[in-house]
Amino acid sequence: MKYFSLRCLCHWVVRIWEQCISAGAGLMYRFLPCHGPTLIPFITNCVSFCRGLLSQARLHSIAAEKKNYLQEEPTSSHRRNASQFDWALMRLDNSVRRTGRIPKTLLQKVFDNTCHSGSPGGNQALLLLRSCGSLLPELKLSERTEFAHKIWDELQKLGTVYDVSHYNALLKVYLQNDHKFSPTDFLARMEKGNIQPNRVTYQRLIAAYCNMGDIEGASTILGFMKTKDLPVTEAVFSALVTGHARSGDMENAENILTVMKEAGIEPGPDTYLALLNAYAEKGDIDHVKQTLEKVEKSDLYLMDRDLLQIILSFSKAGYPQYVPEILEKITYERRYIPDTMNLILLLVTEKLEDTALQILLACPISRESSQNDFGSFFLRHCVTMNTPAEKLKDYCKKLKEAQLHTSPLQFTLQCALVAQKLDLAKVLMKALKEEGFPIRTHYFWPLLVGHQKEKNVQGIVEVLKGMHEIGVTPDQETYVNYVFPCFDSIKSVRAVLQENGCPHDDNVFSQAELRSKAVNGNLDYILSFLESNTLPFSFSSLRGSLILGFRRSMNINLWSKITELLYKDGRYCQEPPGPTEAVGYFLYNLIDSMSDSEVQAKEERLRQYFHQLKEMNVKIPENIYRGIRNLLDSYHVPELIKDVNILVEREKTDSRKPSSSDLESKLEKLKAENQPIGDILKQLIVMLCSEENMQKALELKAKYESDMVVGGYAALINLCCRHDNAEDALNLKREFDRLDSSAVLDTGKYVRLVKVLGKHGKLQDAINILKEMKEKDVPVKDATVLSFFHILNGAALRGETETVKQLHEAIVTLGLAKPSTALSSPLVTLYLEKDDLPAALESTIDCYEKYKILPRIHDVLCKLIEKGETELIQKAMDFVSQEQGEMTMLYDLFFAFLQTGNYKEAKKIIETPGIRARPTRLQWFCDRCIANNQVETLEKLVELTQKLFECDRDQLYYSLLKLYKVNDDWQKADAVWNKMQEENIIPREKTLRLLAEILRNNNQEVPFDVPELWYEEEKDCPTSLPSPVEVNLQIMSSHFLFSFIDAFNIFLTAKKQNIVFDNETYARLINLLLMKDNSTQAMQVKDFAETHIKGFTLNDAANSLLIITQVRRDYLKDALTTLKTALDLDQIPSRLAVTRLIQACALKGDTESIHDIQKLVNGLEDSIGLSRMVFINNIALAQIKNNNIDVAIESIENMLTSENQTVDPQYFGLAYLFRKVIEGQLEPALKKISIMAERLANQFAVYKPVTDLFLQLVDSGKVNDARALLQVMTHHMWSSEAPVMKSLLELIPELIDKEEAYTCLMKSYVFDNDVTSAKALYESLTAKNVKLNDLFLKRYAVLLKNAGESVPFTEPPESFEFYAKQLKESKETHL
Amino acid sequence: MAASAARVAVALRTNIGRPVAFVRKIPWTAASSELREHFAQFGHVRKCTVPFTGFHKGMGWIHFSSEEELHNALQQENHIIDGVKLHVQPQKPKALQGDQTSDEEKDF
């Protein structure tokens, strides 16, 4: 019922539109500009009203089927139709309103779209049909009717039901197009279709008979009308005027007017126009003039459009000589300009272009403003209609003389080029040349591009010959972009050109060939060409192509060799600004042209490249280096900066800017003169930071601490973060705050601090940084949120539960970022990585309850299915279906089954009765399959959804083709083409284009017409699809999305097919496997890579991970070998890896290996971030394990008491040693160590060891031993250790871990039940703003509660053990 | 999801603070060499791109080597090539304007 009203409304809208555009009489349409602007809002209102009805209808249906989840989008297809109709109407209406005509292409497009939409409605059909008449002046009359018939038949096939309005519309089109047809047959057809003709039908049939001069026929119809008692209107009489005239009976034609008057109808303009046209067709200018005068004298008024009609009649009947007389009478009202233009077009279509020009030249267009050329439409249409070239040249001349058009020749040439008319183009170019205009090479490109599409070699040759004829030499671009793609090889181009006598410049040709090779990544060719080349050639002309070539080649050695050649060889970049600048700029452009993920993925390769360049002594200017540095920073690969830095041309730097040593001596001088040094100190520090010299920068800071300014600190903090030095970064940050608590760092520096602190377990510090970001209102951008994600994800992959949870919590509660699915996914990743599925599911559900998101639900489900966790699957499904509906749940399950290869189950799910297509979800899964290169999965998806209700099959096939494109699998793509036909799917343009591209790339014939592209990327730097290898690389590198099992499986498959990936891919896969502790698989990959890639090596990170894994598995010898290999490759292993190895050796008592390691890393300690204490502690421990306790003690004592101390006693931390000794219950050693510590304190005033020992004793609960230690140590303080602790704290101001000391002190007070002292301590600490840890607070709270006092803060909820463990863990990661 | 975030990151860095003029309404008769020639009067044109597929689409990008040169070009009211007036404007950063000033520059 409701839907019916919608249909009526739409019909009504169309009718109003029809009245606005269609003609009352004659061939021209009636155009009422005053209605135009008001039409669209009116129609829009109608349409939205219709939609209102629709949504009401939907409400009803929803109410009716409440229990059925089919309810979503029950009328989506209707709505789609309505909106498409809306769109088509708008386009056509706009065109008519602006120009009074519809271009054929637009009508074709609307028609195609209507067809693709499935079942076009009657209104759309009407719209299309009525556009096929005089609204198409650029089409021949017969073509217009053909078009109308095509639409009629096509739509009927698609199920459109025609009514009388459609038949009438078709009749109108026949009349406007002078189409000869049998009116009786037409009536019979209507009858057969059970359609009753109406008055309009009869009127138009009469007009049809009259147009043929068939009065008898017209009378028959008139008879029908009379029997049906239908009124006879002016339109009928006007038709009869035409009828009589065309039957040769002018007398009776004139008599009609009298008959009319007798019948009580006054002849109006339409009747007079019919009469005027009748005279014009006879060439009777006198009668025309007489009649016009008669009309003028009457109160009737003929409009410009009517006069134009008379002109058309004269011209078509072969009396162009009378045209000027009528033109004189035209008033040229502005609103009739489009009418005039349409007449001109129509005349050109009818091959009456001379008359058309006459009218054009008579147009009173304002000629002062040279901006608006008039007449282009005429010239264009002449070109389309194949007007002879000489005529066109003449028209151009006349238009220019009349100052209607400033550049008619250029414009006509453009039209000829668009229309691919070589001969016309040649004539026009010659004419232009004669007038002194340059003919440019790119004028020929449009011609070439046409032939290129068809691989028409002969066509290409013709154009090249034409170029020669005009005197234009093809340039490199012409060859590379337009000629070469037509041929199988460049060799064959040369041959064909020679065969056809096509001259070409060898120099240009060779350069073009080179560029073409570069674009295809053929660096071998480039190198050999550059070496043997004798032609003059500039680097800059090669740059763009070389960059593409580099990016498409894996061969770093070739990268370097080519760069070196260009840098050093006199032939290439000797002209100013010289090789340094040219190569620097090239490197900048190379990196700039890559995306950040590409640079990240190729990090190691780029590093190799830079180092090779360094060895080749290639240098770049400092300013360009800075540009590169900024790029790398913005790409999140600051690790590469130091590798580019080595290329900077220092000598030049010296002359222009002071070097760091200059600055330093200047600084010292100023200092000596007691002048302010803040400025220069900052400059120096910033410079050292840019040189990546952390050690020196830190030293300098320590030396001139009092003169440091905020800027210097900021640079230093960033440097330390870059070097993964959390300790110094944090200390610097504290000093920075002390200097100016209101100072704000860049967002990036805060984020880096959070990252480094989080990574090193300084969780609370990291959270404090986040809090500060909030407090200081540091701007958080999308990139910042992305960085947060990476921090969390990194921690999740390392399995750091607390880090992930607490940082996520802090980021979200502080409001720094929204808890998006992406940002929260690490919360789930954490457990997925540990294979703890219940926790993973719990975490996902938890996220939903907190933030209404379900991160990684798909991955969780997949794993649950893999493990067969039926109960958990049930739980997950219950939850999803309760919270997000049954349909969502079904899709989740469907995708999970597909992903895990359980196709049978997937099929059952998708065949659930009532399930319908959800385009966004399907697309999500398609994109995922494409990104993962899961061909089979995607194929299955497409297969299983064949019967899915409302499924956009074309879109699914499009995705499938995209994947085939990635794999360059044309056979499968070809099979898709057939399948689509089988399924009766009409492919969209983009699908066809993609399919054609795949086929063409593989030199296959394209079996269909390829739709043209609207816009292509610039040829200079096309954003090409990544190669399959790169795709795989991406798959593997973004491991958080994919399980390592997937990645390993890809490897195995590739291995089977003997596909070899690049270095990075393997390195990343190995990383991934190692992170998962899969060292066996990792070694398998490594072995394969080593045997298939010459010189394959693991990168720093992979080697470090390998060491850690080997240590964990107790393969210490292997780990040591790995370390050696890494160091031999000049890699910097991670501190964690080296420390773990040393510690493991120590626990084995393997002193020798530790010494070996010490020698190996000698000089690299700072780069690794390795403290000397690691060696001292572990060597001592190893010695103790070997029962060489005395040796160990002796050497420690020596180090602390000798003259030349290597480590400052206050940093001589032995906590690790003490802890291990205590933990290992090595009593004799502990005893001797205690004595040593006492002795050092008492005799040498070295308090650090005794403090460490004391703290370790307290920490491990050996309170009695601790007390004993103190008693022995401080003879006069027996009663309690609390005062001793207190004095210890005062005594040792540099005590590093005050926090722990205070905690211990509190522990002592608790032990002694000394509430007063505890209170005093708490108050003094809070007054000093000392950050108190949870263990401290817990202890104090319990003490207060036991004493019956209230607690002035929230008591930490967890147990003592929990906080003790937390504290210990955080310290462990310190070491 | 990470991919879209990465795209954002790429968009963020693209063309920030680079002196690029975006030119529209280039007549079909002119190509990059004509543009280069015209804009050379305002400064050093590092790069000039006019994407072509047969014809160009009337759009091009002129990369100057400094902001000042770009400014010079933008100052000029009329840019006319082959009798046609070009439409010249600075290339807008794709996202994010008014980046934070670097803290390292403070406290000189």
PDB file of N, CA, C and O in Angstrom, chain A residues 410 414 418 440 442-443 445 482 585 592 596 635 679 682 710 745-747 749 781-782 1014-1016 1018 1040, chain B residues 1-2 5 8 10 13 18 28-29 31 34 46 49 51-55 57 82 99-100 103-104 106-108:
ATOM      1  N   GLN A 410      44.060  25.895 -31.858  1.00  0.00           N
ATOM      2  CA  GLN A 410      44.520  25.035 -30.766  1.00  0.00           C
ATOM      3  C   GLN A 410      43.371  24.178 -30.243  1.00  0.00           C
ATOM      4  O   GLN A 410      43.529  22.990 -29.984  1.00  0.00           O
ATOM      5  N   GLN A 414      42.944  20.164 -30.273  1.00  0.00           N
ATOM      6  CA  GLN A 414      42.682  19.351 -29.087  1.00  0.00           C
ATOM      7  C   GLN A 414      41.545  18.364 -29.359  1.00  0.00           C
ATOM      8  O   GLN A 414      41.630  17.183 -29.009  1.00  0.00           O
ATOM      9  N   VAL A 418      41.633  14.369 -29.203  1.00  0.00           N
ATOM     10  CA  VAL A 418      40.719  13.578 -28.377  1.00  0.00           C
ATOM     11  C   VAL A 418      40.043  12.518 -29.241  1.00  0.00           C
ATOM     12  O   VAL A 418      39.897  11.375 -28.837  1.00  0.00           O
ATOM     13  N   ARG A 440      54.486  21.104 -29.812  1.00  0.00           N
ATOM     14  CA  ARG A 440      55.207  20.418 -28.729  1.00  0.00           C
ATOM     15  C   ARG A 440      54.993  18.918 -28.783  1.00  0.00           C
ATOM     16  O   ARG A 440      53.962  18.441 -29.272  1.00  0.00           O
ATOM     17  N   HIS A 442      54.296  16.736 -26.615  1.00  0.00           N
ATOM     18  CA  HIS A 442      53.161  16.083 -25.937  1.00  0.00           C
ATOM     19  C   HIS A 442      51.854  16.207 -26.709  1.00  0.00           C
ATOM     20  O   HIS A 442      50.879  15.565 -26.352  1.00  0.00           O
ATOM     21  N   TYR A 443      51.842  16.990 -27.794  1.00  0.00           N
ATOM     22  CA  TYR A 443      50.635  17.055 -28.612  1.00  0.00           C
ATOM     23  C   TYR A 443      50.325  15.688 -29.233  1.00  0.00           C
ATOM     24  O   TYR A 443      49.188  15.414 -29.581  1.00  0.00           O
ATOM     25  N   TRP A 445      50.946  12.771 -27.803  1.00  0.00           N
ATOM     26  CA  TRP A 445      50.691  11.695 -26.823  1.00  0.00           C
ATOM     27  C   TRP A 445      49.266  11.161 -26.835  1.00  0.00           C
ATOM     28  O   TRP A 445      49.055   9.952 -26.758  1.00  0.00           O
ATOM     29  N   TYR A 482      54.733   5.815 -24.018  1.00  0.00           N
ATOM     30  CA  TYR A 482      53.724   5.560 -25.047  1.00  0.00           C
ATOM     31  C   TYR A 482      54.136   4.570 -26.132  1.00  0.00           C
ATOM     32  O   TYR A 482      53.290   3.878 -26.673  1.00  0.00           O
ATOM     33  N   TYR A 585      70.816  14.498  -2.694  1.00  0.00           N
ATOM     34  CA  TYR A 585      69.438  14.754  -3.077  1.00  0.00           C
ATOM     35  C   TYR A 585      68.767  13.478  -3.557  1.00  0.00           C
ATOM     36  O   TYR A 585      67.596  13.218  -3.297  1.00  0.00           O
ATOM     37  N   ASP A 592      62.309   9.529   0.554  1.00  0.00           N
ATOM     38  CA  ASP A 592      61.050  10.261   0.530  1.00  0.00           C
ATOM     39  C   ASP A 592      60.001   9.528  -0.300  1.00  0.00           C
ATOM     40  O   ASP A 592      58.815   9.569   0.002  1.00  0.00           O
ATOM     41  N   ASP A 596      56.453   4.862   5.034  1.00  0.00           N
ATOM     42  CA  ASP A 596      57.183   4.538   6.259  1.00  0.00           C
ATOM     43  C   ASP A 596      57.286   3.035   6.468  1.00  0.00           C
ATOM     44  O   ASP A 596      58.304   2.537   6.919  1.00  0.00           O
ATOM     45  N   TYR A 635      59.298   8.669   9.919  1.00  0.00           N
ATOM     46  CA  TYR A 635      58.959   7.292   9.537  1.00  0.00           C
ATOM     47  C   TYR A 635      59.073   6.327  10.721  1.00  0.00           C
ATOM     48  O   TYR A 635      58.941   5.122  10.551  1.00  0.00           O
ATOM     49  N   ASP A 679      74.375  29.240  26.128  1.00  0.00           N
ATOM     50  CA  ASP A 679      74.068  29.192  24.715  1.00  0.00           C
ATOM     51  C   ASP A 679      74.909  28.200  23.945  1.00  0.00           C
ATOM     52  O   ASP A 679      74.426  27.326  23.247  1.00  0.00           O
ATOM     53  N   LYS A 682      74.466  24.592  24.854  1.00  0.00           N
ATOM     54  CA  LYS A 682      73.287  23.992  24.223  1.00  0.00           C
ATOM     55  C   LYS A 682      73.569  23.630  22.769  1.00  0.00           C
ATOM     56  O   LYS A 682      73.266  22.539  22.310  1.00  0.00           O
ATOM     57  N   VAL A 710      66.960  24.147  29.168  1.00  0.00           N
ATOM     58  CA  VAL A 710      65.896  23.201  28.846  1.00  0.00           C
ATOM     59  C   VAL A 710      66.109  22.547  27.479  1.00  0.00           C
ATOM     60  O   VAL A 710      65.972  21.331  27.331  1.00  0.00           O
ATOM     61  N   LEU A 745      57.980  19.139  26.688  1.00  0.00           N
ATOM     62  CA  LEU A 745      58.723  18.505  25.579  1.00  0.00           C
ATOM     63  C   LEU A 745      57.806  18.339  24.372  1.00  0.00           C
ATOM     64  O   LEU A 745      56.586  18.454  24.482  1.00  0.00           O
ATOM     65  N   ASP A 746      58.408  18.017  23.220  1.00  0.00           N
ATOM     66  CA  ASP A 746      57.604  17.654  22.050  1.00  0.00           C
ATOM     67  C   ASP A 746      56.837  16.369  22.345  1.00  0.00           C
ATOM     68  O   ASP A 746      57.326  15.517  23.088  1.00  0.00           O
ATOM     69  N   THR A 747      55.725  16.219  21.672  1.00  0.00           N
ATOM     70  CA  THR A 747      54.941  14.993  21.861  1.00  0.00           C
ATOM     71  C   THR A 747      55.798  13.754  21.598  1.00  0.00           C
ATOM     72  O   THR A 747      55.784  12.806  22.370  1.00  0.00           O
ATOM     73  N   LYS A 749      58.891  13.227  21.927  1.00  0.00           N
ATOM     74  CA  LYS A 749      59.861  12.897  22.962  1.00  0.00           C
ATOM     75  C   LYS A 749      59.170  12.252  24.156  1.00  0.00           C
ATOM     76  O   LYS A 749      59.687  11.313  24.749  1.00  0.00           O
ATOM     77  N   LYS A 781      48.319  13.524  18.533  1.00  0.00           N
ATOM     78  CA  LYS A 781      47.852  13.416  17.152  1.00  0.00           C
ATOM     79  C   LYS A 781      47.622  11.959  16.819  1.00  0.00           C
ATOM     80  O   LYS A 781      47.901  11.084  17.621  1.00  0.00           O
ATOM     81  N   ASP A 782      47.143  11.745  15.614  1.00  0.00           N
ATOM     82  CA  ASP A 782      46.931  10.364  15.186  1.00  0.00           C
ATOM     83  C   ASP A 782      48.211   9.560  15.273  1.00  0.00           C
ATOM     84  O   ASP A 782      48.205   8.404  15.682  1.00  0.00           O
ATOM     85  N   TRP A1014      39.258   7.368 -15.579  1.00  0.00           N
ATOM     86  CA  TRP A1014      39.072   8.809 -15.508  1.00  0.00           C
ATOM     87  C   TRP A1014      40.385   9.510 -15.248  1.00  0.00           C
ATOM     88  O   TRP A1014      40.696  10.521 -15.805  1.00  0.00           O
ATOM     89  N   TYR A1015      41.162   8.960 -14.372  1.00  0.00           N
ATOM     90  CA  TYR A1015      42.408   9.625 -14.019  1.00  0.00           C
ATOM     91  C   TYR A1015      43.441   8.585 -13.614  1.00  0.00           C
ATOM     92  O   TYR A1015      43.146   7.687 -12.854  1.00  0.00           O
ATOM     93  N   GLU A1016      44.614   8.720 -14.161  1.00  0.00           N
ATOM     94  CA  GLU A1016      45.669   7.798 -13.763  1.00  0.00           C
ATOM     95  C   GLU A1016      46.739   8.525 -12.990  1.00  0.00           C
ATOM     96  O   GLU A1016      46.929   9.721 -13.138  1.00  0.00           O
ATOM     97  N   GLU A1018      50.319   9.881 -11.939  1.00  0.00           N
ATOM     98  CA  GLU A1018      51.365  10.428 -12.785  1.00  0.00           C
ATOM     99  C   GLU A1018      52.406   9.358 -13.094  1.00  0.00           C
ATOM    100  O   GLU A1018      52.672   8.469 -12.298  1.00  0.00           O
ATOM    101  N   PHE A1040      51.445  -8.755  14.579  1.00  0.00           N
ATOM    102  CA  PHE A1040      50.416  -8.751  15.614  1.00  0.00           C
ATOM    103  C   PHE A1040      49.076  -9.187  15.059  1.00  0.00           C
ATOM    104  O   PHE A1040      48.208  -9.610  15.770  1.00  0.00           O
TER     105      PHE A1040
ATOM    106  N   MET B   1      43.581  -2.307  10.535  1.00  0.00           N
ATOM    107  CA  MET B   1      43.506  -1.168  11.444  1.00  0.00           C
ATOM    108  C   MET B   1      44.836  -0.462  11.543  1.00  0.00           C
ATOM    109  O   MET B   1      44.909   0.748  11.493  1.00  0.00           O
ATOM    110  N   ALA B   2      45.889  -1.287  11.670  1.00  0.00           N
ATOM    111  CA  ALA B   2      47.206  -0.645  11.740  1.00  0.00           C
ATOM    112  C   ALA B   2      47.520   0.003  10.391  1.00  0.00           C
ATOM    113  O   ALA B   2      48.145   1.044  10.326  1.00  0.00           O
ATOM    114  N   ALA B   5      46.007   3.319  10.221  1.00  0.00           N
ATOM    115  CA  ALA B   5      46.761   4.221  11.087  1.00  0.00           C
ATOM    116  C   ALA B   5      48.070   4.613  10.421  1.00  0.00           C
ATOM    117  O   ALA B   5      48.495   5.766  10.468  1.00  0.00           O
ATOM    118  N   VAL B   8      47.481   7.212   7.916  1.00  0.00           N
ATOM    119  CA  VAL B   8      47.351   8.516   8.555  1.00  0.00           C
ATOM    120  C   VAL B   8      48.738   9.090   8.790  1.00  0.00           C
ATOM    121  O   VAL B   8      49.009  10.250   8.492  1.00  0.00           O
ATOM    122  N   VAL B  10      51.428   8.490   7.193  1.00  0.00           N
ATOM    123  CA  VAL B  10      52.040   8.898   5.923  1.00  0.00           C
ATOM    124  C   VAL B  10      51.463  10.244   5.496  1.00  0.00           C
ATOM    125  O   VAL B  10      52.176  11.154   5.120  1.00  0.00           O
ATOM    126  N   ARG B  13      52.914  13.261   7.295  1.00  0.00           N
ATOM    127  CA  ARG B  13      54.228  13.803   6.996  1.00  0.00           C
ATOM    128  C   ARG B  13      54.287  14.407   5.591  1.00  0.00           C
ATOM    129  O   ARG B  13      55.114  15.245   5.313  1.00  0.00           O
ATOM    130  N   ARG B  18      56.610  21.968   3.001  1.00  0.00           N
ATOM    131  CA  ARG B  18      57.391  21.947   1.772  1.00  0.00           C
ATOM    132  C   ARG B  18      56.852  23.025   0.843  1.00  0.00           C
ATOM    133  O   ARG B  18      55.653  23.160   0.678  1.00  0.00           O
ATOM    134  N   TRP B  28      45.967  22.799 -22.226  1.00  0.00           N
ATOM    135  CA  TRP B  28      46.467  21.496 -22.685  1.00  0.00           C
ATOM    136  C   TRP B  28      47.736  21.643 -23.516  1.00  0.00           C
ATOM    137  O   TRP B  28      48.517  20.699 -23.639  1.00  0.00           O
ATOM    138  N   THR B  29      47.939  22.839 -24.087  1.00  0.00           N
ATOM    139  CA  THR B  29      49.099  23.045 -24.944  1.00  0.00           C
ATOM    140  C   THR B  29      50.400  23.116 -24.154  1.00  0.00           C
ATOM    141  O   THR B  29      51.480  22.996 -24.720  1.00  0.00           O
ATOM    142  N   ALA B  31      53.046  21.835 -21.126  1.00  0.00           N
ATOM    143  CA  ALA B  31      53.424  20.670 -20.329  1.00  0.00           C
ATOM    144  C   ALA B  31      54.413  21.143 -19.267  1.00  0.00           C
ATOM    145  O   ALA B  31      54.588  22.349 -19.065  1.00  0.00           O
ATOM    146  N   GLU B  34      56.998  23.958 -20.048  1.00  0.00           N
ATOM    147  CA  GLU B  34      56.463  25.323 -20.130  1.00  0.00           C
ATOM    148  C   GLU B  34      56.233  25.891 -18.725  1.00  0.00           C
ATOM    149  O   GLU B  34      56.489  27.060 -18.467  1.00  0.00           O
ATOM    150  N   ARG B  46      62.663  23.002  -8.142  1.00  0.00           N
ATOM    151  CA  ARG B  46      63.347  21.726  -7.896  1.00  0.00           C
ATOM    152  C   ARG B  46      62.697  20.602  -8.670  1.00  0.00           C
ATOM    153  O   ARG B  46      63.335  19.692  -9.154  1.00  0.00           O
ATOM    154  N   THR B  49      55.846  18.648 -11.668  1.00  0.00           N
ATOM    155  CA  THR B  49      55.133  17.476 -12.171  1.00  0.00           C
ATOM    156  C   THR B  49      53.780  17.861 -12.745  1.00  0.00           C
ATOM    157  O   THR B  49      53.033  18.601 -12.128  1.00  0.00           O
ATOM    158  N   PRO B  51      50.970  15.406 -14.274  1.00  0.00           N
ATOM    159  CA  PRO B  51      50.653  14.019 -14.620  1.00  0.00           C
ATOM    160  C   PRO B  51      49.929  13.916 -15.952  1.00  0.00           C
ATOM    161  O   PRO B  51      48.979  14.642 -16.207  1.00  0.00           O
ATOM    162  N   PHE B  52      50.410  13.030 -16.768  1.00  0.00           N
ATOM    163  CA  PHE B  52      49.874  12.848 -18.123  1.00  0.00           C
ATOM    164  C   PHE B  52      49.325  11.448 -18.337  1.00  0.00           C
ATOM    165  O   PHE B  52      49.915  10.470 -17.877  1.00  0.00           O
ATOM    166  N   THR B  53      48.233  11.329 -19.015  1.00  0.00           N
ATOM    167  CA  THR B  53      47.870  10.071 -19.673  1.00  0.00           C
ATOM    168  C   THR B  53      47.301  10.489 -21.003  1.00  0.00           C
ATOM    169  O   THR B  53      46.108  10.663 -21.133  1.00  0.00           O
ATOM    170  N   GLY B  54      48.139  10.638 -21.962  1.00  0.00           N
ATOM    171  CA  GLY B  54      47.696  11.226 -23.220  1.00  0.00           C
ATOM    172  C   GLY B  54      47.625  12.742 -23.040  1.00  0.00           C
ATOM    173  O   GLY B  54      48.574  13.448 -23.338  1.00  0.00           O
ATOM    174  N   PHE B  55      46.505  13.187 -22.486  1.00  0.00           N
ATOM    175  CA  PHE B  55      46.406  14.582 -22.067  1.00  0.00           C
ATOM    176  C   PHE B  55      46.719  14.671 -20.582  1.00  0.00           C
ATOM    177  O   PHE B  55      46.631  13.673 -19.869  1.00  0.00           O
ATOM    178  N   LYS B  57      45.544  16.606 -16.897  1.00  0.00           N
ATOM    179  CA  LYS B  57      44.229  16.978 -16.378  1.00  0.00           C
ATOM    180  C   LYS B  57      44.188  18.434 -15.932  1.00  0.00           C
ATOM    181  O   LYS B  57      43.344  18.817 -15.131  1.00  0.00           O
ATOM    182  N   ASP B  82      50.453  30.446 -22.603  1.00  0.00           N
ATOM    183  CA  ASP B  82      49.709  30.265 -23.852  1.00  0.00           C
ATOM    184  C   ASP B  82      48.379  31.016 -23.818  1.00  0.00           C
ATOM    185  O   ASP B  82      47.348  30.504 -24.277  1.00  0.00           O
ATOM    186  N   ASP B  99      52.040  22.747  13.608  1.00  0.00           N
ATOM    187  CA  ASP B  99      52.774  21.773  14.412  1.00  0.00           C
ATOM    188  C   ASP B  99      53.452  22.492  15.573  1.00  0.00           C
ATOM    189  O   ASP B  99      53.785  23.668  15.488  1.00  0.00           O
ATOM    190  N   GLN B 100      53.639  21.728  16.616  1.00  0.00           N
ATOM    191  CA  GLN B 100      54.301  22.272  17.784  1.00  0.00           C
ATOM    192  C   GLN B 100      55.700  22.753  17.413  1.00  0.00           C
ATOM    193  O   GLN B 100      56.394  22.096  16.661  1.00  0.00           O
ATOM    194  N   ASP B 103      60.935  21.926  20.926  1.00  0.00           N
ATOM    195  CA  ASP B 103      61.388  22.408  22.230  1.00  0.00           C
ATOM    196  C   ASP B 103      62.885  22.669  22.227  1.00  0.00           C
ATOM    197  O   ASP B 103      63.395  23.397  23.045  1.00  0.00           O
ATOM    198  N   GLU B 104      63.565  22.046  21.271  1.00  0.00           N
ATOM    199  CA  GLU B 104      65.017  22.239  21.256  1.00  0.00           C
ATOM    200  C   GLU B 104      65.395  23.656  20.864  1.00  0.00           C
ATOM    201  O   GLU B 104      66.509  24.090  21.051  1.00  0.00           O
ATOM    202  N   LYS B 106      63.891  26.273  22.023  1.00  0.00           N
ATOM    203  CA  LYS B 106      63.598  27.211  23.109  1.00  0.00           C
ATOM    204  C   LYS B 106      64.857  27.516  23.914  1.00  0.00           C
ATOM    205  O   LYS B 106      65.826  26.775  23.868  1.00  0.00           O
ATOM    206  N   ASP B 107      64.774  28.545  24.684  1.00  0.00           N
ATOM    207  CA  ASP B 107      65.816  28.878  25.651  1.00  0.00           C
ATOM    208  C   ASP B 107      67.187  29.120  25.057  1.00  0.00           C
ATOM    209  O   ASP B 107      68.175  28.570  25.520  1.00  0.00           O
ATOM    210  N   PHE B 108      67.239  29.830  24.002  1.00  0.00           N
ATOM    211  CA  PHE B 108      68.556  30.160  23.463  1.00  0.00           C
ATOM    212  C   PHE B 108      69.212  31.219  24.314  1.00  0.00           C
ATOM    213  O   PHE B 108      68.549  32.068  24.866  1.00  0.00           O
TER     214      PHE B 108
END
